[in-house]
Amino acid sequence: MKPFRNEAEFEIELFCCGMRLDPSAQVESLLSARTRAGLGSGLDIIIGRRRKRRHINVPVKEKFVGDSPYRLLKIGHDFVIADDRDPHVRFFAEIPSLPSWYQKKTSSGKLMSRVGVMQGTYLGIYVGDICKFWKVTPKTACKFCTTGVNVGINEDTEKKIDDVVETALEAKAESGITFVHLNSGEQEGGGLETAAPYVKAIKERVGALVGVQVTPTKDLWKYDWLIDLGVDHFSFCYEFHNPEYFAKYCPGKAEAFGQETFFRAMEYVSKKMGKGRNSGEIIAGLEPVEDTLAAIDYITGAGCFPTVCIFRPLVGAELEDNPSPRYDDMVAVMRRVYESCMRDSIPVGLAPNIEVSLIVNPDDALELVPFSFRKMRYETNRKMMKLLAYPLFVSKMRKRKVSADAYDPSKYKR
Ligand code: SF4
């Protein structure tokens, strides 16, 4: 068997082409349990034997996968990805088994896999009701999204604080998670208000880093409140930099708050929390590549790191018949992610044990950029900062009393 070539390129190729499942693989039972509101519906695999282990949620269900040259098969005890264009090319892969806590129930009787799921090495939890954009007539949901066909079906809509805490405690004990990511669609009472009680409970009763990804608000003081409750990271899904594509593919977001609200909120928390703490999330492969590159430059210029999802025409989404993005374009995009982080000295990959399987992590793109002294200096700085920041992360991952009120933000209002 041939060893891996450039792992970053292979990762991107898998996101773009997907992978067919050979009958010998027998991994179907791992698929449905990993379905997550509006996000990946594929198979989580781990590749990488050189610099790092890469967690990748590989598309396996979508129509375009039928044309993929890659096929997952099992040979003896090993999983192997064969390239059907060349019988000599084969890649080893690890398929993580489902954690046993998925089958446990919370004290209210909820199956924990319907409360939260692993997405790479962290725990992802959708909080709140089905996104409002799915419920209005006519529907204004984002065209690439499948949240409305998942929440309430593959995962429970109503999640009590105790359900989330108990699930996170099990995930921490068994899966060793360090990060809980709370995401939500548009909520009647406000996204930050929806997430607030969960943030406080996780900080006080679980002890983990907490990320929040909800729709943005013009009331910037509310971010002060969430930071006091313990949020370590905000992500802002503005999806498209080109305003026309934003309006076309995200009609609900365009009508309710527009791109500017994302930009102001992202700039605000970045200034308040510091460089590299927050992220701007975009989708690559639908708007022109130049716009995606401009988005990446804007995000790092604002002091955040870009999380770039390679567009996946998910089954059930309005865009399910769209083609998957071109590999060459996605390589250019991911190269720019690393270059822009380097140019703006964004300290990426510092937090312990956070590998996101739905995206190419910014530091995953290192191999796409040729050697230079600048790159060497950036990598040396990153390694040093990772070492120095470790005690800080350890202290942030301890349970602690939070004095801010999770239901009454009035004292922050200005
Ligand atoms: S805001 Fe858009 S992407 Fe987010 S859940 Fe609603 S429809 Fe889906």
Tab-separated table of C-alpha atoms and ligand atoms in Angstrom:
chain	number	residue	atom	x	y	z
A	1	MET	CA	0.000	0.000	0.000
A	2	LYS	CA	1.151	3.492	-0.744
A	3	PRO	CA	1.524	5.942	2.137
A	4	PHE	CA	-0.531	9.112	2.279
A	5	ARG	CA	0.428	11.876	-0.112
A	6	ASN	CA	-0.348	15.417	1.051
A	7	GLU	CA	-2.964	14.811	3.754
A	8	ALA	CA	-4.522	18.262	3.418
A	9	GLU	CA	-5.214	17.656	-0.287
A	10	PHE	CA	-6.678	14.259	0.425
A	11	GLU	CA	-8.936	15.729	3.120
A	12	ILE	CA	-10.248	18.345	0.676
A	13	GLU	CA	-10.755	15.739	-2.018
A	14	LEU	CA	-12.851	13.637	0.335
A	15	PHE	CA	-15.025	16.641	1.207
A	16	CYS	CA	-15.515	17.390	-2.505
A	17	CYS	CA	-16.013	13.844	-3.852
A	18	GLY	CA	-17.264	11.884	-0.892
A	19	MET	CA	-16.690	8.165	-0.616
A	20	ARG	CA	-18.719	5.116	-1.645
A	21	LEU	CA	-19.222	2.350	0.871
A	22	ASP	CA	-18.127	-1.134	-0.103
A	23	PRO	CA	-20.367	-3.883	1.363
A	24	SER	CA	-17.325	-5.129	3.323
A	25	ALA	CA	-17.183	-1.852	5.295
A	26	GLN	CA	-20.472	-2.378	7.156
A	27	VAL	CA	-20.539	1.061	8.731
A	28	GLU	CA	-24.185	1.935	7.996
A	29	SER	CA	-25.077	1.752	11.685
A	30	LEU	CA	-22.633	4.594	12.345
A	31	LEU	CA	-24.257	6.956	9.851
A	32	SER	CA	-27.741	7.740	11.041
A	33	ALA	CA	-26.617	8.275	14.615
A	34	ARG	CA	-24.259	10.997	13.434
A	35	THR	CA	-26.871	13.032	11.594
A	36	ARG	CA	-26.934	16.494	13.063
A	37	ALA	CA	-29.268	19.393	12.508
A	38	GLY	CA	-28.438	21.083	9.243
A	39	LEU	CA	-24.867	19.897	9.157
A	40	GLY	CA	-22.957	16.851	8.032
A	41	SER	CA	-24.717	13.602	7.459
A	42	GLY	CA	-21.692	11.586	6.520
A	43	LEU	CA	-19.291	9.191	8.140
A	44	ASP	CA	-16.711	10.432	10.623
A	45	ILE	CA	-13.296	9.011	9.856
A	46	ILE	CA	-9.792	9.761	11.089
A	47	ILE	CA	-6.800	9.896	8.788
A	48	GLY	CA	-3.275	11.077	9.314
A	49	ARG	CA	-0.113	9.477	10.477
A	50	ARG	CA	2.318	12.324	10.036
A	51	ARG	CA	1.708	15.662	11.761
A	52	LYS	CA	-1.785	15.213	13.178
A	53	ARG	CA	-4.890	13.076	13.230
A	54	ARG	CA	-7.560	14.612	11.019
A	55	HIS	CA	-11.210	14.051	11.804
A	56	ILE	CA	-13.306	14.248	8.638
A	57	ASN	CA	-17.042	13.895	8.180
A	58	VAL	CA	-16.989	12.369	4.701
A	59	PRO	CA	-20.100	12.663	2.507
A	60	VAL	CA	-21.484	9.204	1.780
A	61	LYS	CA	-25.211	9.703	1.171
A	62	GLU	CA	-25.463	12.543	-1.326
A	63	LYS	CA	-26.047	12.005	-5.055
A	64	PHE	CA	-22.599	13.233	-6.128
A	65	VAL	CA	-20.963	10.491	-4.051
A	66	GLY	CA	-21.988	7.948	-6.692
A	67	ASP	CA	-19.292	9.413	-8.988
A	68	SER	CA	-16.545	9.378	-6.362
A	69	PRO	CA	-13.411	7.402	-7.192
A	70	TYR	CA	-13.031	6.621	-3.487
A	71	ARG	CA	-14.450	3.525	-1.863
A	72	LEU	CA	-14.259	2.490	1.772
A	73	LEU	CA	-13.641	-1.180	2.339
A	74	LYS	CA	-12.538	-3.402	5.161
A	75	ILE	CA	-9.577	-5.706	4.738
A	76	GLY	CA	-9.166	-7.927	7.763
A	77	HIS	CA	-9.417	-5.546	10.724
A	78	ASP	CA	-8.333	-2.479	8.742
A	79	PHE	CA	-10.430	0.133	7.020
A	80	VAL	CA	-8.941	1.202	3.724
A	81	ILE	CA	-9.976	3.864	1.229
A	82	ALA	CA	-9.313	2.595	-2.274
A	83	ASP	CA	-8.957	4.897	-5.252
A	84	ASP	CA	-10.693	3.049	-8.085
A	85	ARG	CA	-8.707	5.036	-10.685
A	86	ASP	CA	-5.530	3.350	-9.541
A	87	PRO	CA	-5.483	-0.088	-7.873
A	88	HIS	CA	-2.107	0.721	-6.252
A	89	VAL	CA	-3.386	3.722	-4.307
A	90	ARG	CA	-4.907	2.970	-0.917
A	91	PHE	CA	-5.248	5.025	2.233
A	92	PHE	CA	-5.665	3.779	5.780
A	93	ALA	CA	-8.548	5.196	7.783
A	94	GLU	CA	-9.772	4.812	11.322
A	95	ILE	CA	-13.510	4.711	11.932
A	96	PRO	CA	-14.300	5.746	15.494
A	97	SER	CA	-16.972	3.588	17.082
A	98	LEU	CA	-20.005	5.279	18.554
A	99	PRO	CA	-19.519	6.249	22.199
A	100	SER	CA	-21.434	4.025	24.605
A	101	TRP	CA	-23.021	7.100	26.224
A	102	TYR	CA	-25.129	7.534	23.041
A	103	GLN	CA	-27.292	4.690	24.350
A	104	LYS	CA	-27.657	6.097	27.871
A	105	LYS	CA	-30.685	8.080	28.976
A	106	THR	CA	-30.851	11.326	30.892
A	107	SER	CA	-32.844	11.472	34.144
A	108	SER	CA	-35.823	12.791	32.139
A	109	GLY	CA	-35.661	9.697	29.916
A	110	LYS	CA	-34.061	11.238	26.802
A	111	LEU	CA	-31.611	9.213	24.781
A	112	MET	CA	-28.333	11.097	25.024
A	113	SER	CA	-27.609	10.727	21.287
A	114	ARG	CA	-30.773	12.781	20.714
A	115	VAL	CA	-29.406	15.533	22.950
A	116	GLY	CA	-25.905	15.931	21.536
A	117	VAL	CA	-23.471	14.250	19.156
A	118	MET	CA	-19.739	14.087	18.725
A	119	GLN	CA	-18.455	16.119	15.770
A	120	GLY	CA	-14.838	15.168	15.641
A	121	THR	CA	-13.554	15.517	19.204
A	122	TYR	CA	-16.126	17.920	20.611
A	123	LEU	CA	-19.764	17.745	21.636
A	124	GLY	CA	-22.288	19.581	19.433
A	125	ILE	CA	-25.725	20.412	20.821
A	126	TYR	CA	-28.593	22.156	19.054
A	127	VAL	CA	-30.572	24.236	21.551
A	128	GLY	CA	-33.981	25.833	21.211
A	129	ASP	CA	-36.881	25.269	18.889
A	130	ILE	CA	-36.751	24.550	15.135
A	131	CYS	CA	-35.347	27.614	13.378
A	132	LYS	CA	-38.054	30.233	12.845
A	133	PHE	CA	-37.085	30.572	9.167
A	134	TRP	CA	-38.371	27.024	8.637
A	135	LYS	CA	-41.730	27.792	10.212
A	136	VAL	CA	-42.857	30.924	8.384
A	137	THR	CA	-44.905	30.813	5.168
A	138	PRO	CA	-43.385	31.135	2.678
A	139	LYS	CA	-40.342	29.450	4.181
A	140	THR	CA	-37.244	31.657	4.377
A	141	ALA	CA	-34.773	28.976	5.520
A	142	CYS	CA	-31.231	28.985	4.163
A	143	LYS	CA	-31.246	26.955	0.972
A	144	PHE	CA	-28.390	24.631	1.959
A	145	CYS	CA	-29.794	23.833	5.412
A	146	THR	CA	-31.646	20.734	6.636
A	147	THR	CA	-32.247	21.771	10.239
A	148	GLY	CA	-36.006	21.795	9.699
A	149	VAL	CA	-36.018	18.165	8.610
A	150	ASN	CA	-33.745	17.017	11.442
A	151	VAL	CA	-34.642	18.751	14.680
A	152	GLY	CA	-37.524	16.898	16.296
A	153	ILE	CA	-36.848	13.833	14.120
A	154	ASN	CA	-33.213	12.815	14.506
A	155	GLU	CA	-32.771	14.841	17.664
A	156	ASP	CA	-35.110	16.191	20.315
A	157	THR	CA	-36.444	19.724	20.160
A	158	GLU	CA	-36.914	20.219	23.849
A	159	LYS	CA	-33.688	19.866	25.785
A	160	LYS	CA	-33.837	20.594	29.477
A	161	ILE	CA	-30.785	22.042	31.184
A	162	ASP	CA	-30.341	18.755	33.047
A	163	ASP	CA	-30.483	16.780	29.761
A	164	VAL	CA	-27.629	18.849	28.377
A	165	VAL	CA	-25.571	18.776	31.580
A	166	GLU	CA	-25.928	15.017	32.040
A	167	THR	CA	-25.063	14.350	28.387
A	168	ALA	CA	-22.030	16.642	28.530
A	169	LEU	CA	-20.819	14.977	31.738
A	170	GLU	CA	-20.965	11.546	30.074
A	171	ALA	CA	-19.229	12.882	26.950
A	172	LYS	CA	-16.506	14.392	29.108
A	173	ALA	CA	-16.004	11.213	31.141
A	174	GLU	CA	-16.035	8.765	28.236
A	175	SER	CA	-15.059	10.715	25.134
A	176	GLY	CA	-12.749	13.195	26.858
A	177	ILE	CA	-14.388	16.267	25.347
A	178	THR	CA	-12.971	19.659	26.261
A	179	PHE	CA	-15.451	21.759	24.259
A	180	VAL	CA	-19.234	21.956	24.075
A	181	HIS	CA	-20.619	23.799	21.083
A	182	LEU	CA	-24.158	25.138	21.372
A	183	ASN	CA	-25.773	26.096	18.103
A	184	SER	CA	-29.211	27.207	17.120
A	185	GLY	CA	-31.277	28.714	14.323
A	186	GLU	CA	-33.394	31.861	14.604
A	187	GLN	CA	-35.264	31.776	17.934
A	188	GLU	CA	-38.371	33.650	18.998
A	189	GLY	CA	-36.881	34.922	22.269
A	190	GLY	CA	-33.406	35.570	20.820
A	191	GLY	CA	-30.483	33.216	20.207
A	192	LEU	CA	-28.252	34.471	23.000
A	193	GLU	CA	-31.152	34.325	25.449
A	194	THR	CA	-31.802	30.710	24.383
A	195	ALA	CA	-28.181	29.673	24.898
A	196	ALA	CA	-27.540	31.601	28.147
A	197	PRO	CA	-28.889	29.117	30.745
A	198	TYR	CA	-27.071	26.220	29.087
A	199	VAL	CA	-23.781	28.139	29.067
A	200	LYS	CA	-24.023	28.880	32.776
A	201	ALA	CA	-24.985	25.296	33.635
A	202	ILE	CA	-22.108	23.807	31.632
A	203	LYS	CA	-19.619	26.145	33.271
A	204	GLU	CA	-20.927	25.420	36.769
A	205	ARG	CA	-21.760	21.719	36.553
A	206	VAL	CA	-19.629	20.214	33.757
A	207	GLY	CA	-16.473	22.285	33.403
A	208	ALA	CA	-15.656	22.661	29.709
A	209	LEU	CA	-14.923	25.295	27.105
A	210	VAL	CA	-18.184	26.572	25.628
A	211	GLY	CA	-18.869	27.901	22.142
A	212	VAL	CA	-22.071	29.592	21.008
A	213	GLN	CA	-23.294	29.840	17.427
A	214	VAL	CA	-26.616	31.634	17.156
A	215	THR	CA	-28.033	34.368	14.951
A	216	PRO	CA	-26.509	37.787	15.709
A	217	THR	CA	-27.998	40.764	17.503
A	218	LYS	CA	-27.579	44.514	17.173
A	219	ASP	CA	-27.745	44.727	21.000
A	220	LEU	CA	-24.017	44.297	21.420
A	221	TRP	CA	-24.259	44.566	25.211
A	222	LYS	CA	-25.802	41.083	25.198
A	223	TYR	CA	-22.422	39.667	24.202
A	224	ASP	CA	-20.966	41.168	27.411
A	225	TRP	CA	-23.613	39.230	29.316
A	226	LEU	CA	-22.789	35.932	27.567
A	227	ILE	CA	-19.081	36.456	28.113
A	228	ASP	CA	-19.741	36.922	31.831
A	229	LEU	CA	-21.783	33.722	31.794
A	230	GLY	CA	-18.697	31.926	30.519
A	231	VAL	CA	-18.740	31.802	26.712
A	232	ASP	CA	-15.234	31.101	25.414
A	233	HIS	CA	-15.996	31.336	21.712
A	234	PHE	CA	-18.632	32.818	19.426
A	235	SER	CA	-19.022	31.775	15.819
A	236	PHE	CA	-20.852	33.890	13.289
A	237	CYS	CA	-22.336	32.027	10.328
A	238	TYR	CA	-22.723	34.723	7.743
A	239	GLU	CA	-22.218	32.117	5.020
A	240	PHE	CA	-21.598	34.346	1.980
A	241	HIS	CA	-19.545	37.499	1.522
A	242	ASN	CA	-21.227	38.490	-1.719
A	243	PRO	CA	-24.417	40.351	-0.655
A	244	GLU	CA	-26.396	39.031	-3.615
A	245	TYR	CA	-25.581	35.413	-2.789
A	246	PHE	CA	-26.296	36.088	0.879
A	247	ALA	CA	-29.765	37.431	0.007
A	248	LYS	CA	-30.444	34.637	-2.477
A	249	TYR	CA	-29.364	31.687	-0.331
A	250	CYS	CA	-30.159	33.043	3.150
A	251	PRO	CA	-33.435	34.960	2.685
A	252	GLY	CA	-34.412	34.724	6.351
A	253	LYS	CA	-31.094	36.035	7.588
A	254	ALA	CA	-31.063	38.801	4.975
A	255	GLU	CA	-34.541	39.965	5.926
A	256	ALA	CA	-34.190	39.644	9.707
A	257	PHE	CA	-30.790	41.233	10.314
A	258	GLY	CA	-28.544	41.341	7.237
A	259	GLN	CA	-24.797	40.870	6.849
A	260	GLU	CA	-23.928	44.082	8.687
A	261	THR	CA	-25.277	42.729	11.978
A	262	PHE	CA	-22.941	39.735	11.671
A	263	PHE	CA	-20.004	41.992	10.895
A	264	ARG	CA	-20.599	44.417	13.775
A	265	ALA	CA	-21.148	41.586	16.272
A	266	MET	CA	-18.054	39.703	15.127
A	267	GLU	CA	-15.890	42.814	15.288
A	268	TYR	CA	-17.284	43.658	18.722
A	269	VAL	CA	-16.551	40.299	20.368
A	270	SER	CA	-13.180	40.078	18.675
A	271	LYS	CA	-12.138	43.422	20.123
A	272	LYS	CA	-13.465	42.471	23.517
A	273	MET	CA	-12.153	38.896	23.765
A	274	GLY	CA	-8.952	39.127	21.744
A	275	LYS	CA	-7.417	37.744	18.590
A	276	GLY	CA	-8.191	34.183	17.552
A	277	ARG	CA	-10.950	33.623	20.099
A	278	ASN	CA	-13.931	33.815	17.719
A	279	SER	CA	-14.722	32.701	14.217
A	280	GLY	CA	-16.576	33.722	11.089
A	281	GLU	CA	-18.201	30.808	9.331
A	282	ILE	CA	-18.740	30.721	5.590
A	283	ILE	CA	-19.664	28.222	2.909
A	284	ALA	CA	-17.296	27.740	-0.002
A	285	GLY	CA	-18.448	26.434	-3.351
A	286	LEU	CA	-21.606	28.425	-4.042
A	287	GLU	CA	-20.528	32.061	-4.384
A	288	PRO	CA	-17.612	32.995	-6.695
A	289	VAL	CA	-14.239	31.952	-5.276
A	290	GLU	CA	-13.019	35.594	-5.203
A	291	ASP	CA	-15.828	36.416	-2.763
A	292	THR	CA	-14.878	33.499	-0.523
A	293	LEU	CA	-11.256	34.672	-0.541
A	294	ALA	CA	-12.419	38.192	0.345
A	295	ALA	CA	-14.453	36.739	3.224
A	296	ILE	CA	-11.418	34.925	4.586
A	297	ASP	CA	-9.336	38.107	4.439
A	298	TYR	CA	-12.085	40.089	6.129
A	299	ILE	CA	-12.506	37.545	8.952
A	300	THR	CA	-8.808	37.327	9.810
A	301	GLY	CA	-8.516	41.119	9.446
A	302	ALA	CA	-11.197	41.366	12.124
A	303	GLY	CA	-9.055	39.178	14.414
A	304	CYS	CA	-11.122	35.992	14.038
A	305	PHE	CA	-10.362	32.686	12.372
A	306	PRO	CA	-12.315	31.474	9.357
A	307	THR	CA	-14.254	28.233	9.577
A	308	VAL	CA	-14.953	27.345	5.988
A	309	CYS	CA	-17.472	24.613	5.203
A	310	ILE	CA	-17.082	23.026	1.813
A	311	PHE	CA	-20.606	23.189	0.412
A	312	ARG	CA	-22.390	19.860	0.659
A	313	PRO	CA	-25.637	19.404	-1.290
A	314	LEU	CA	-27.333	17.626	1.603
A	315	VAL	CA	-30.209	15.253	0.952
A	316	GLY	CA	-33.373	17.121	1.912
A	317	ALA	CA	-31.953	20.620	1.337
A	318	GLU	CA	-33.289	22.877	-1.407
A	319	LEU	CA	-29.878	22.737	-3.057
A	320	GLU	CA	-29.588	18.959	-2.948
A	321	ASP	CA	-29.265	18.791	-6.749
A	322	ASN	CA	-26.400	21.291	-6.913
A	323	PRO	CA	-22.966	19.941	-7.803
A	324	SER	CA	-20.307	19.535	-5.144
A	325	PRO	CA	-17.545	22.210	-5.346
A	326	ARG	CA	-14.493	21.866	-7.571
A	327	TYR	CA	-11.455	20.417	-5.818
A	328	ASP	CA	-8.999	22.982	-7.271
A	329	ASP	CA	-11.139	25.864	-6.046
A	330	MET	CA	-11.350	24.399	-2.562
A	331	VAL	CA	-7.587	23.921	-2.389
A	332	ALA	CA	-7.165	27.605	-3.252
A	333	VAL	CA	-9.692	28.545	-0.570
A	334	MET	CA	-8.088	26.457	2.159
A	335	ARG	CA	-4.641	27.694	1.231
A	336	ARG	CA	-5.922	31.236	1.685
A	337	VAL	CA	-7.313	30.307	5.117
A	338	TYR	CA	-3.848	29.382	6.319
A	339	GLU	CA	-2.139	32.297	4.550
A	340	SER	CA	-4.548	34.870	5.961
A	341	CYS	CA	-4.262	33.469	9.488
A	342	MET	CA	-0.476	33.670	9.095
A	343	ARG	CA	-0.590	37.216	7.668
A	344	ASP	CA	-2.782	38.495	10.496
A	345	SER	CA	-1.007	36.400	13.167
A	346	ILE	CA	-4.197	34.617	14.210
A	347	PRO	CA	-3.287	32.040	16.854
A	348	VAL	CA	-5.216	28.992	15.603
A	349	GLY	CA	-5.341	25.509	17.087
A	350	LEU	CA	-4.346	26.485	20.630
A	351	ALA	CA	-7.214	24.957	22.594
A	352	PRO	CA	-6.623	21.347	23.631
A	353	ASN	CA	-8.354	18.542	21.781
A	354	ILE	CA	-10.659	20.449	19.427
A	355	GLU	CA	-10.748	18.816	16.021
A	356	VAL	CA	-13.810	19.712	13.967
A	357	SER	CA	-14.869	17.011	11.534
A	358	LEU	CA	-17.172	19.160	9.382
A	359	ILE	CA	-14.547	21.573	8.139
A	360	VAL	CA	-10.907	21.721	7.160
A	361	ASN	CA	-9.483	23.223	10.362
A	362	PRO	CA	-7.278	26.270	9.634
A	363	ASP	CA	-4.141	24.487	10.820
A	364	ASP	CA	-5.065	21.444	8.679
A	365	ALA	CA	-4.190	23.590	5.656
A	366	LEU	CA	-0.540	23.985	6.630
A	367	GLU	CA	0.645	21.494	3.973
A	368	LEU	CA	-0.972	23.560	1.217
A	369	VAL	CA	1.397	26.481	1.758
A	370	PRO	CA	5.035	26.252	0.621
A	371	PHE	CA	7.889	26.658	3.072
A	372	SER	CA	8.982	30.204	3.932
A	373	PHE	CA	10.699	31.789	6.926
A	374	ARG	CA	7.466	33.586	7.653
A	375	LYS	CA	5.629	30.285	7.852
A	376	MET	CA	8.333	28.809	10.043
A	377	ARG	CA	8.087	31.801	12.408
A	378	TYR	CA	4.281	31.551	12.508
A	379	GLU	CA	4.425	27.829	13.296
A	380	THR	CA	7.059	28.353	15.998
A	381	ASN	CA	4.925	31.077	17.583
A	382	ARG	CA	1.849	28.877	17.442
A	383	LYS	CA	3.639	26.042	19.187
A	384	MET	CA	4.955	28.362	21.904
A	385	MET	CA	1.557	29.965	22.431
A	386	LYS	CA	-0.073	26.548	22.639
A	387	LEU	CA	2.304	25.580	25.435
A	388	LEU	CA	1.908	28.870	27.282
A	389	ALA	CA	-1.890	28.903	26.929
A	390	TYR	CA	-2.361	25.372	28.229
A	391	PRO	CA	-2.633	26.287	31.958
A	392	LEU	CA	-5.197	28.954	31.067
A	393	PHE	CA	-7.334	26.400	29.209
A	394	VAL	CA	-7.027	23.961	32.106
A	395	SER	CA	-8.357	26.593	34.495
A	396	LYS	CA	-11.199	27.439	32.082
A	397	MET	CA	-12.178	23.769	31.943
A	398	ARG	CA	-12.732	23.550	35.702
A	399	LYS	CA	-16.211	23.825	37.136
A	400	ARG	CA	-16.757	27.250	38.623
A	401	LYS	CA	-19.460	29.411	40.125
A	402	VAL	CA	-20.888	31.941	37.671
A	403	SER	CA	-22.401	35.022	39.278
A	404	ALA	CA	-24.130	36.470	36.173
A	405	ASP	CA	-27.869	35.809	35.933
A	406	ALA	CA	-28.720	33.553	32.958
A	407	TYR	CA	-32.297	34.846	32.694
A	408	ASP	CA	-31.985	38.547	33.438
A	409	PRO	CA	-29.496	40.553	31.377
A	410	SER	CA	-30.973	43.947	32.353
A	411	LYS	CA	-27.913	45.143	34.251
A	412	TYR	CA	-25.874	44.934	30.994
A	413	LYS	CA	-28.281	47.033	28.974
A	414	ARG	CA	-26.983	50.356	27.726
B	1	SF4	S1	-30.528	30.280	10.239
B	1	SF4	FE1	-30.392	29.245	8.249
B	1	SF4	S2	-28.727	27.747	8.527
B	1	SF4	FE2	-29.365	28.391	10.561
B	1	SF4	S3	-30.906	26.874	11.177
B	1	SF4	FE3	-32.021	28.609	10.262
B	1	SF4	S4	-32.290	28.063	8.129
B	1	SF4	FE4	-30.694	26.712	8.958
